[in-house]
Tab-separated table of N, CA and C in Angstrom:
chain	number	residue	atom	x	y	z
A	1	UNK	N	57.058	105.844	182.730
A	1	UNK	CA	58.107	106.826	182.739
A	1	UNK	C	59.399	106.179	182.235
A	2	UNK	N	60.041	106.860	181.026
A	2	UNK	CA	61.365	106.377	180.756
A	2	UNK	C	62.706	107.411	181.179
A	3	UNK	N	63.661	106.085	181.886
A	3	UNK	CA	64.941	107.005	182.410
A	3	UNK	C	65.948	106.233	181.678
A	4	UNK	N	66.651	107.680	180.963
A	4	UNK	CA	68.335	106.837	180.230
A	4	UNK	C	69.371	106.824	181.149
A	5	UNK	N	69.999	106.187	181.505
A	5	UNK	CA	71.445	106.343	181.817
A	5	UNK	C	72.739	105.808	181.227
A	6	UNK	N	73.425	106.727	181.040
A	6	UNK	CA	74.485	106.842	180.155
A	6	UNK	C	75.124	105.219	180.656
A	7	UNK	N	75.935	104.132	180.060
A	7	UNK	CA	76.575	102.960	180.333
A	7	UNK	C	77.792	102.919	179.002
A	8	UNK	N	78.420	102.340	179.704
A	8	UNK	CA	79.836	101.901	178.938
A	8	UNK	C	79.485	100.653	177.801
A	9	UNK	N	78.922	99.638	178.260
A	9	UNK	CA	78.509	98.657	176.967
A	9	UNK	C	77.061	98.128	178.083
A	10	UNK	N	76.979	96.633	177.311
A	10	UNK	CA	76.384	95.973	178.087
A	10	UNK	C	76.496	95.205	179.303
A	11	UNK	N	76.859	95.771	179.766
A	11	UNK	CA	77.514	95.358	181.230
A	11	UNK	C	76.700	95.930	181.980
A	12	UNK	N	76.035	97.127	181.484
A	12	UNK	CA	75.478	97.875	182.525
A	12	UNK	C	76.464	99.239	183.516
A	13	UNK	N	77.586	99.070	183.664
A	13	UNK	CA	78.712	99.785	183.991
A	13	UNK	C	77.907	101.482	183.591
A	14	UNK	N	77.946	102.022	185.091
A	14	UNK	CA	77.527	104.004	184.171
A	14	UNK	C	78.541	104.378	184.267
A	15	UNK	N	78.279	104.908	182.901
A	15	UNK	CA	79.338	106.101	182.403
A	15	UNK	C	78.838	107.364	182.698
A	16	UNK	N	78.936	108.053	183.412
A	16	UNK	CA	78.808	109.273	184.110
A	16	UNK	C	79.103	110.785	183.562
A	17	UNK	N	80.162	110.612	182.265
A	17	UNK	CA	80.195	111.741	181.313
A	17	UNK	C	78.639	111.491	180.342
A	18	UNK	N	77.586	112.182	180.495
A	18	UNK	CA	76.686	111.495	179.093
A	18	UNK	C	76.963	112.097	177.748
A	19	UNK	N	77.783	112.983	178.179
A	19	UNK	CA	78.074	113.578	176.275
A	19	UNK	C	79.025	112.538	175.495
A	20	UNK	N	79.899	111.767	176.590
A	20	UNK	CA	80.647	111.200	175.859
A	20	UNK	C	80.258	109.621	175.968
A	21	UNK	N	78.910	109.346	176.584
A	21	UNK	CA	78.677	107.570	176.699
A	21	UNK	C	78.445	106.942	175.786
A	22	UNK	N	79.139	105.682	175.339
A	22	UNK	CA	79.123	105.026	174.223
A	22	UNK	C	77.460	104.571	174.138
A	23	UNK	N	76.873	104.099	175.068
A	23	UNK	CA	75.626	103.794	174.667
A	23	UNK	C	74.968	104.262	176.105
A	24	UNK	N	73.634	104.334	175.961
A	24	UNK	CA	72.287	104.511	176.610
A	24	UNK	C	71.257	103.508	177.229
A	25	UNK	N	71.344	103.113	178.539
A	25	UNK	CA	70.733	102.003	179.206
A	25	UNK	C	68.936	102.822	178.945
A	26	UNK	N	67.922	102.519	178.331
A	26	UNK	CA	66.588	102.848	178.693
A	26	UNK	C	65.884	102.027	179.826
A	27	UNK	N	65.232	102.382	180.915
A	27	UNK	CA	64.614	102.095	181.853
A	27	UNK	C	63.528	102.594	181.857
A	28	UNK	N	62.222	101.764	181.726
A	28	UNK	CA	60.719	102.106	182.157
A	28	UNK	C	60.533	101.627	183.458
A	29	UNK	N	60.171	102.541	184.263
A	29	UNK	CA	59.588	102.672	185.638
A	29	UNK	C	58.235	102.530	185.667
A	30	UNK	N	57.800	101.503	186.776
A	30	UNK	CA	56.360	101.059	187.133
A	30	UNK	C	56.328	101.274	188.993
A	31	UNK	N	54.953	102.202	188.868
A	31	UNK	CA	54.724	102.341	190.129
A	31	UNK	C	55.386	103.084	190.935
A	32	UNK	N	55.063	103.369	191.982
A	32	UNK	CA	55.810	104.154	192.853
A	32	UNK	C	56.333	103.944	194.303
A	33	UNK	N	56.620	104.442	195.363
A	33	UNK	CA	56.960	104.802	196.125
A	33	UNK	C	57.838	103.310	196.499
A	34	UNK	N	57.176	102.054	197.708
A	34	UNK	CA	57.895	100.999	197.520
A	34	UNK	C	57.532	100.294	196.867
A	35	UNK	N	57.119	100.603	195.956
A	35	UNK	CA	56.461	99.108	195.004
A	35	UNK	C	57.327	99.698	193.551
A	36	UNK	N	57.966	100.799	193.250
A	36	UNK	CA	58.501	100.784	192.111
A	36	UNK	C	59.589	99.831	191.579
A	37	UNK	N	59.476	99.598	190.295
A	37	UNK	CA	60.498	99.063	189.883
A	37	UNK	C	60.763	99.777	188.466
A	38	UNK	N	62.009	98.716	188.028
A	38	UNK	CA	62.524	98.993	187.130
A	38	UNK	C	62.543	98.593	185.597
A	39	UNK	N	62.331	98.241	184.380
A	39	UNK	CA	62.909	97.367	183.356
A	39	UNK	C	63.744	97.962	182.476
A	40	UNK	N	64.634	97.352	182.126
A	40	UNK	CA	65.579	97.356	181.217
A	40	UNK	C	64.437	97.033	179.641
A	41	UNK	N	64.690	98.351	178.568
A	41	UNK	CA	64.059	98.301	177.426
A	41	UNK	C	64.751	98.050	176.420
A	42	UNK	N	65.841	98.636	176.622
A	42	UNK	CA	66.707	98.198	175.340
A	42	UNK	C	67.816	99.850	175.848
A	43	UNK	N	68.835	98.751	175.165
A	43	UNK	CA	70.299	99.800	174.834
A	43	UNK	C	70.897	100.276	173.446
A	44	UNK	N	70.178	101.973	173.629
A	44	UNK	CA	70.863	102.326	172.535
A	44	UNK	C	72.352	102.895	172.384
A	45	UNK	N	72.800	102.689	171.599
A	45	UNK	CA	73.989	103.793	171.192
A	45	UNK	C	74.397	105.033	171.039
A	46	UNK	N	75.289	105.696	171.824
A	46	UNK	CA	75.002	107.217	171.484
A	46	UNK	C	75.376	107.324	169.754
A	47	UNK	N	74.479	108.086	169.488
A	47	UNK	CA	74.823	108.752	167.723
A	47	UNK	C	75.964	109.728	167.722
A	48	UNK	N	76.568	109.933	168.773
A	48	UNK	CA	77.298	111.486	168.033
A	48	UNK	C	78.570	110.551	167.172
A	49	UNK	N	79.376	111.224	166.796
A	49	UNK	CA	80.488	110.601	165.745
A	49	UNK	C	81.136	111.606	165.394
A	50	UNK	N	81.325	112.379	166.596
A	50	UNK	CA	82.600	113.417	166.415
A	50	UNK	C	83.537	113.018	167.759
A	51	UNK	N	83.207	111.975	168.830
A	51	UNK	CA	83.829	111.728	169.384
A	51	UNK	C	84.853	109.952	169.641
A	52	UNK	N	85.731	109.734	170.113
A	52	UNK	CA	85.602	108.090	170.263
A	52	UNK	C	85.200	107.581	171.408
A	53	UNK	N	84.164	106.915	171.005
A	53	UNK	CA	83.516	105.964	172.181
A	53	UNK	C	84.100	105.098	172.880
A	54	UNK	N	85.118	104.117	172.035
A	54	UNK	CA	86.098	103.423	172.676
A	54	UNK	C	87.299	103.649	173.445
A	55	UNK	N	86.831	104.727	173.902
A	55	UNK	CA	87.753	105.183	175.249
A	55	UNK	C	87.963	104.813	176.211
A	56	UNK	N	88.268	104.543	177.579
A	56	UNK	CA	87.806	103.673	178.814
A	56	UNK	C	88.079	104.951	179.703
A	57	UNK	N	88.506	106.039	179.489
A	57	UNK	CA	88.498	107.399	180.121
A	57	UNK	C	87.396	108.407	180.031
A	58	UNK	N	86.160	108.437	181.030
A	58	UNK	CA	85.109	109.088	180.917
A	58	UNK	C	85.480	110.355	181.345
A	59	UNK	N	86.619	110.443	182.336
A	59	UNK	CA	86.945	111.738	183.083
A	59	UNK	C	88.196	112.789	181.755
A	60	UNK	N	88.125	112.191	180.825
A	60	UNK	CA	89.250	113.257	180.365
A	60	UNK	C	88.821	114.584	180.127
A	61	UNK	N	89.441	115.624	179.789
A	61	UNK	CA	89.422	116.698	179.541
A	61	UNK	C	89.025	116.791	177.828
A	62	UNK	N	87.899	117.065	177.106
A	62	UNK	CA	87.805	117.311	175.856
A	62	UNK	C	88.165	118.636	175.256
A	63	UNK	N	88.416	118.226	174.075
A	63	UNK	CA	89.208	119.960	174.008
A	63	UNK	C	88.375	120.659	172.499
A	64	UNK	N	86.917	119.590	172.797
A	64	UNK	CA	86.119	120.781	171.785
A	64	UNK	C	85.811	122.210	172.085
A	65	UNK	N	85.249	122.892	171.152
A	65	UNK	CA	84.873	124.329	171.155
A	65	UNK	C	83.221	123.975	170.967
A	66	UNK	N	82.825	123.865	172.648
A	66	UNK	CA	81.760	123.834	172.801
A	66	UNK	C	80.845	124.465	172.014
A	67	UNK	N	81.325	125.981	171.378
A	67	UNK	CA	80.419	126.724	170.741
A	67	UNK	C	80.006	126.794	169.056
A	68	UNK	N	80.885	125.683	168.941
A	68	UNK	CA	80.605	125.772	167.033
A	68	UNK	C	79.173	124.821	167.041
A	69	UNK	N	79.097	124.916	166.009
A	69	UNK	CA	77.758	124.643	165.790
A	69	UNK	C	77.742	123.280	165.223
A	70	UNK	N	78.950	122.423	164.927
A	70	UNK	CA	78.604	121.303	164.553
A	70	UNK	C	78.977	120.379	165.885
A	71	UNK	N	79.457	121.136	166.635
A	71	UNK	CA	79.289	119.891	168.442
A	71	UNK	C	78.474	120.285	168.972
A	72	UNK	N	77.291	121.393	168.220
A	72	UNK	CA	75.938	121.713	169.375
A	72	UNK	C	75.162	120.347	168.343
A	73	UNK	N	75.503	120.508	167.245
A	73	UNK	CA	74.405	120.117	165.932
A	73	UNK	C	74.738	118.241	166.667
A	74	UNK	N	75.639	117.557	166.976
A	74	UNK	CA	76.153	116.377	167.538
A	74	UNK	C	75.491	115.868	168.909
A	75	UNK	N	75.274	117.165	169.720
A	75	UNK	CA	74.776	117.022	171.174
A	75	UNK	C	73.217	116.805	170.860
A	76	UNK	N	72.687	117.408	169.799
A	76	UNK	CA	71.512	117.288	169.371
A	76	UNK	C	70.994	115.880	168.972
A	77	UNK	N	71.967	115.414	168.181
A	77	UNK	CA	71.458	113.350	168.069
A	77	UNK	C	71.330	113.192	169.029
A	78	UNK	N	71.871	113.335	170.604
A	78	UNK	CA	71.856	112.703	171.492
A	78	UNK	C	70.075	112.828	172.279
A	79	UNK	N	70.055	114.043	171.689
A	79	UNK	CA	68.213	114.744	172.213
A	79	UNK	C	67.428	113.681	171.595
A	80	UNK	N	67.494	113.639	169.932
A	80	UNK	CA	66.877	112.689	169.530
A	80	UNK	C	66.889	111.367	169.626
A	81	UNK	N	67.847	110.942	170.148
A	81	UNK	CA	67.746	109.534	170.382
A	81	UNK	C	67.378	109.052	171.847
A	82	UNK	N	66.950	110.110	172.814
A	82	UNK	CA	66.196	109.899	173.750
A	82	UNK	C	65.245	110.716	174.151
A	83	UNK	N	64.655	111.226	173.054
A	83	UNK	CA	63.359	111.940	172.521
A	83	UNK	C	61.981	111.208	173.963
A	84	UNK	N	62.091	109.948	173.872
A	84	UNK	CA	60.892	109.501	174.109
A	84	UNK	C	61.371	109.138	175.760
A	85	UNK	N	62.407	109.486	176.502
A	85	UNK	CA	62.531	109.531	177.713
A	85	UNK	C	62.377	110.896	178.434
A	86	UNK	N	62.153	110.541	179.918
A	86	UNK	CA	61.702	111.839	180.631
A	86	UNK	C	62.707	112.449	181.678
A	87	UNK	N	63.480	111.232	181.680
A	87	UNK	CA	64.749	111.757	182.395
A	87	UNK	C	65.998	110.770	181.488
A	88	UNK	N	67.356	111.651	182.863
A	88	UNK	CA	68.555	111.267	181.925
A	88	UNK	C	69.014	111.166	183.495
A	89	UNK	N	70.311	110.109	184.164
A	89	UNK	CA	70.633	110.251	184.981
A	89	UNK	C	72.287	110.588	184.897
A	90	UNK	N	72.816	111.325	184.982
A	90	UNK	CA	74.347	111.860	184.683
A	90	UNK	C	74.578	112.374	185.913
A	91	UNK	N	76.276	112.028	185.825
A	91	UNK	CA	77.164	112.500	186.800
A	91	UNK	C	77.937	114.031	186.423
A	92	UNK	N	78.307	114.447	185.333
A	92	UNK	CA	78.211	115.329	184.606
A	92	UNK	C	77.419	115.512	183.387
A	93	UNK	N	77.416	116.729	182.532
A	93	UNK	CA	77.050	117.164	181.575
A	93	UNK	C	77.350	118.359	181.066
A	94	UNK	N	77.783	118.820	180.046
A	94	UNK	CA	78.187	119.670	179.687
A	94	UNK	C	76.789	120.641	179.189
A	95	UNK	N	76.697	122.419	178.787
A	95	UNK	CA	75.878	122.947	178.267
A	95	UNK	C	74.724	122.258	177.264
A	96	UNK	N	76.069	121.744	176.367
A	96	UNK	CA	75.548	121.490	174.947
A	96	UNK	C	74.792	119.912	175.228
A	97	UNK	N	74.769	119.221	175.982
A	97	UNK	CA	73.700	117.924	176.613
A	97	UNK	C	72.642	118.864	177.141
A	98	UNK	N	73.048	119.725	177.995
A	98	UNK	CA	71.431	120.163	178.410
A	98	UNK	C	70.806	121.224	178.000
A	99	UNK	N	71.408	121.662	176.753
A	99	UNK	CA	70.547	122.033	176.203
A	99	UNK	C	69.699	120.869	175.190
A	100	UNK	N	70.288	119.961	174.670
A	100	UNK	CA	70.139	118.845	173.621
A	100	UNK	C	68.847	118.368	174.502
A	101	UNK	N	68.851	118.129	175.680
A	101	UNK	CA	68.107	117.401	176.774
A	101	UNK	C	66.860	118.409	176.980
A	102	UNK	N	67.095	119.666	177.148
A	102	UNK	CA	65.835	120.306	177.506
A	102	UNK	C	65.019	120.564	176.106
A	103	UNK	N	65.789	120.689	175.143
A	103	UNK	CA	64.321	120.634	173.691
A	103	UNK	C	63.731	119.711	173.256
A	104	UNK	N	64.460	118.615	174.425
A	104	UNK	CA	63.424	117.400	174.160
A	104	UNK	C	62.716	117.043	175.227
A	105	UNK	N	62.630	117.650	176.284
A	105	UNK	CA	61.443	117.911	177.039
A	105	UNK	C	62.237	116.625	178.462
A	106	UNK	N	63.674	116.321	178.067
A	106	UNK	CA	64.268	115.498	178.828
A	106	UNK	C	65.235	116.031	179.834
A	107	UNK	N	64.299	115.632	181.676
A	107	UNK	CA	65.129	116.256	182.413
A	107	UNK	C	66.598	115.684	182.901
A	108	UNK	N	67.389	116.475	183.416
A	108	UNK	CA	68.580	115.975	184.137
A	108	UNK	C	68.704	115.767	185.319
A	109	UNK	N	68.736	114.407	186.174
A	109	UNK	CA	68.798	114.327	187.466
A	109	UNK	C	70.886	113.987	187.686
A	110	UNK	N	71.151	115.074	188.470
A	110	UNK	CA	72.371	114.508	188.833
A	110	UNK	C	72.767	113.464	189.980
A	111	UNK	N	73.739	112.490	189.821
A	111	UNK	CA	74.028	111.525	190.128
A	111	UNK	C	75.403	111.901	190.981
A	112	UNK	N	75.670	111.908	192.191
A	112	UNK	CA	76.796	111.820	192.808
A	112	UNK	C	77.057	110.573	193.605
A	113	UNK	N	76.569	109.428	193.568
A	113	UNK	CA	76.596	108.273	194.429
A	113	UNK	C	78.060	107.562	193.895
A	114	UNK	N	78.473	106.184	194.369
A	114	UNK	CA	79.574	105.655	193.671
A	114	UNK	C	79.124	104.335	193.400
A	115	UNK	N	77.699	104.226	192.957
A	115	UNK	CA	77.348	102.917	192.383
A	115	UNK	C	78.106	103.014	190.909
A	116	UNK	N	78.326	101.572	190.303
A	116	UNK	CA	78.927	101.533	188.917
A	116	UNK	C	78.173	100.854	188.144
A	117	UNK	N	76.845	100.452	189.273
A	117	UNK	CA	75.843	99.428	188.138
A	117	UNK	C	74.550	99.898	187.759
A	118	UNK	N	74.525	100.407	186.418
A	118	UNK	CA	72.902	101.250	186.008
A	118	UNK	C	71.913	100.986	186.779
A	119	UNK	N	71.100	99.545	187.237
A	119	UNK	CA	70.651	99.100	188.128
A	119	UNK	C	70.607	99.706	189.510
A	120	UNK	N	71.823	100.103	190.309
A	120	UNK	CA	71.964	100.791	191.407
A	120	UNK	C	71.818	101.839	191.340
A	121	UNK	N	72.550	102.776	190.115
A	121	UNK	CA	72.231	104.337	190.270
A	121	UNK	C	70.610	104.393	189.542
A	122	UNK	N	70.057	103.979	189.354
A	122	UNK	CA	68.523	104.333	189.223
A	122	UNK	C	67.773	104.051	190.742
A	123	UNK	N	68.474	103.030	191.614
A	123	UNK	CA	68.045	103.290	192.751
A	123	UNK	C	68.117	103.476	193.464
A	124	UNK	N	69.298	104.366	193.686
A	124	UNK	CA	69.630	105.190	194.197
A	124	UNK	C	69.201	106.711	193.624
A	125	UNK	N	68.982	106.660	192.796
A	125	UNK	CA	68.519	108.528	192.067
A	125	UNK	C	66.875	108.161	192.100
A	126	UNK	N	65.997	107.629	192.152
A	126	UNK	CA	64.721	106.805	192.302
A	126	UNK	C	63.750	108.591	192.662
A	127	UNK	N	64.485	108.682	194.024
A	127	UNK	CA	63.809	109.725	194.628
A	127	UNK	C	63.518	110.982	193.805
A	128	UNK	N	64.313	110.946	192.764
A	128	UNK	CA	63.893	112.394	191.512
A	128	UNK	C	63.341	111.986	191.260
A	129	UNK	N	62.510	110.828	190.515
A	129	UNK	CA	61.889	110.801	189.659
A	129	UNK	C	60.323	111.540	189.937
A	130	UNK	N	59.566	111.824	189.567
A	130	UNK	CA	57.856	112.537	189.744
A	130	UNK	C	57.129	112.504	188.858
Protein backbone atom coordinates (compact mmCIF):
# COMPACT_ATOMS: atom_id res chain seq x y z
CA UNK A 1 0.00 0.00 0.00
CA UNK A 2 1.32 3.47 -0.98
CA UNK A 3 0.60 6.70 1.25
CA UNK A 4 1.72 10.39 0.05
CA UNK A 5 2.04 13.00 2.40
CA UNK A 6 2.34 16.35 1.43
CA UNK A 7 6.19 17.72 3.09
CA UNK A 8 7.92 20.98 2.83
CA UNK A 9 11.45 19.57 1.51
CA UNK A 10 13.47 16.86 2.76
CA UNK A 11 13.26 17.23 6.13
CA UNK A 12 10.29 15.41 6.21
CA UNK A 13 8.37 18.55 7.85
CA UNK A 14 4.18 18.04 6.64
CA UNK A 15 2.87 20.48 4.87
CA UNK A 16 -0.69 20.14 5.52
CA UNK A 17 -2.10 22.43 2.58
CA UNK A 18 -1.57 19.43 -0.26
CA UNK A 19 -2.60 21.67 -3.11
CA UNK A 20 0.03 23.86 -2.28
CA UNK A 21 3.06 21.21 -1.01
CA UNK A 22 6.24 21.72 -2.57
CA UNK A 23 6.94 18.06 -2.65
CA UNK A 24 5.37 14.56 -1.81
CA UNK A 25 6.85 12.14 0.91
CA UNK A 26 5.79 8.37 -0.76
CA UNK A 27 5.40 5.71 1.93
CA UNK A 28 4.92 1.89 1.29
CA UNK A 29 3.27 0.19 4.14
CA UNK A 30 4.05 -3.48 5.20
CA UNK A 31 1.81 -5.46 7.29
CA UNK A 32 -0.60 -4.66 9.63
CA UNK A 33 -2.05 -4.09 12.79
CA UNK A 34 1.26 -4.07 15.31
CA UNK A 35 3.65 -5.26 13.10
CA UNK A 36 3.09 -2.45 10.44
CA UNK A 37 5.57 -0.35 9.27
CA UNK A 38 6.63 2.15 7.18
CA UNK A 39 9.30 3.01 4.16
CA UNK A 40 10.19 6.01 2.79
CA UNK A 41 10.24 5.45 -1.37
CA UNK A 42 11.20 8.40 -2.67
CA UNK A 43 10.17 12.23 -2.71
CA UNK A 44 8.48 13.64 -5.39
CA UNK A 45 7.78 17.16 -6.29
CA UNK A 46 4.53 18.63 -6.67
CA UNK A 47 4.14 19.45 -10.63
CA UNK A 48 1.69 22.22 -10.47
CA UNK A 49 3.51 25.62 -11.63
CA UNK A 50 0.84 27.98 -11.24
CA UNK A 51 1.71 28.31 -7.73
CA UNK A 52 5.10 29.27 -5.55
CA UNK A 53 6.36 26.53 -3.69
CA UNK A 54 8.89 28.52 -1.96
CA UNK A 55 6.64 29.89 0.38
CA UNK A 56 7.05 28.99 4.13
CA UNK A 57 3.20 30.00 4.55
CA UNK A 58 1.02 26.83 4.06
CA UNK A 59 -1.94 28.60 5.83
CA UNK A 60 -2.38 31.61 3.43
CA UNK A 61 -5.40 32.49 1.81
CA UNK A 62 -5.08 31.76 -2.18
CA UNK A 63 -6.93 33.91 -4.27
CA UNK A 64 -7.38 31.49 -7.29
CA UNK A 65 -10.70 30.98 -9.10
CA UNK A 66 -11.01 27.56 -8.16
CA UNK A 67 -13.30 27.14 -11.15
CA UNK A 68 -11.30 27.90 -14.34
CA UNK A 69 -10.15 25.22 -15.88
CA UNK A 70 -6.53 25.74 -15.97
CA UNK A 71 -6.24 25.41 -11.80
CA UNK A 72 -8.57 22.28 -12.19
CA UNK A 73 -6.21 21.22 -15.36
CA UNK A 74 -2.94 21.99 -12.47
CA UNK A 75 -4.74 20.04 -9.56
CA UNK A 76 -4.79 17.29 -12.08
CA UNK A 77 -0.67 16.86 -12.29
CA UNK A 78 -1.00 16.47 -8.83
CA UNK A 79 -3.51 13.13 -9.54
CA UNK A 80 -0.91 12.04 -11.83
CA UNK A 81 1.93 12.21 -10.01
CA UNK A 82 0.46 10.10 -7.31
CA UNK A 83 -1.41 7.92 -9.66
CA UNK A 84 0.22 4.83 -8.12
CA UNK A 85 -0.69 5.71 -4.37
CA UNK A 86 -3.81 4.70 -2.43
CA UNK A 87 -3.94 7.28 -0.04
CA UNK A 88 -2.97 10.97 0.54
CA UNK A 89 -2.68 12.21 4.16
CA UNK A 90 -3.76 16.12 4.33
CA UNK A 91 -4.70 18.53 6.81
CA UNK A 92 -6.66 20.43 4.27
CA UNK A 93 -7.65 20.20 0.68
CA UNK A 94 -9.38 22.08 -1.47
CA UNK A 95 -12.32 20.65 -4.19
CA UNK A 96 -10.00 20.76 -7.00
CA UNK A 97 -7.27 18.07 -4.95
CA UNK A 98 -10.14 15.88 -4.38
CA UNK A 99 -11.38 15.76 -7.14
CA UNK A 100 -7.63 15.37 -8.83
CA UNK A 101 -7.37 12.54 -5.98
CA UNK A 102 -10.57 10.67 -6.58
CA UNK A 103 -9.93 10.01 -10.60
CA UNK A 104 -7.07 8.54 -9.53
CA UNK A 105 -8.59 6.13 -7.43
CA UNK A 106 -6.53 8.12 -4.46
CA UNK A 107 -8.20 8.36 -1.10
CA UNK A 108 -8.09 11.31 1.40
CA UNK A 109 -7.46 10.60 5.00
CA UNK A 110 -7.67 13.81 7.07
CA UNK A 111 -5.04 14.68 9.45
CA UNK A 112 -5.82 16.87 12.53
CA UNK A 113 -2.93 15.79 14.92
CA UNK A 114 0.07 18.40 15.59
CA UNK A 115 2.83 16.07 14.57
CA UNK A 116 5.31 18.06 12.06
CA UNK A 117 7.23 14.90 11.15
CA UNK A 118 5.82 12.77 7.99
CA UNK A 119 7.04 9.82 10.00
CA UNK A 120 4.61 10.71 12.94
CA UNK A 121 1.59 11.76 11.02
CA UNK A 122 1.53 8.39 9.17
CA UNK A 123 1.46 7.06 12.63
CA UNK A 124 -0.61 8.61 13.87
CA UNK A 125 -3.29 8.49 10.74
CA UNK A 126 -2.09 4.49 10.52
CA UNK A 127 -5.63 3.62 11.73
CA UNK A 128 -7.27 4.74 8.13
CA UNK A 129 -5.41 2.92 6.34
CA UNK A 130 -7.49 -0.72 5.02
Amino acid sequence: MKIAIPVKDESLTFFGNAGHTPKFAIFTMQGGGMFRSFTLDEIKNNPRTDIDHDHADEDHVCDHDHDDAEHIAQHDKMGVVLDNCDYIVVNRACKNTANAMAKRGVKIVKYAGSAVNANDVLKESAINFK
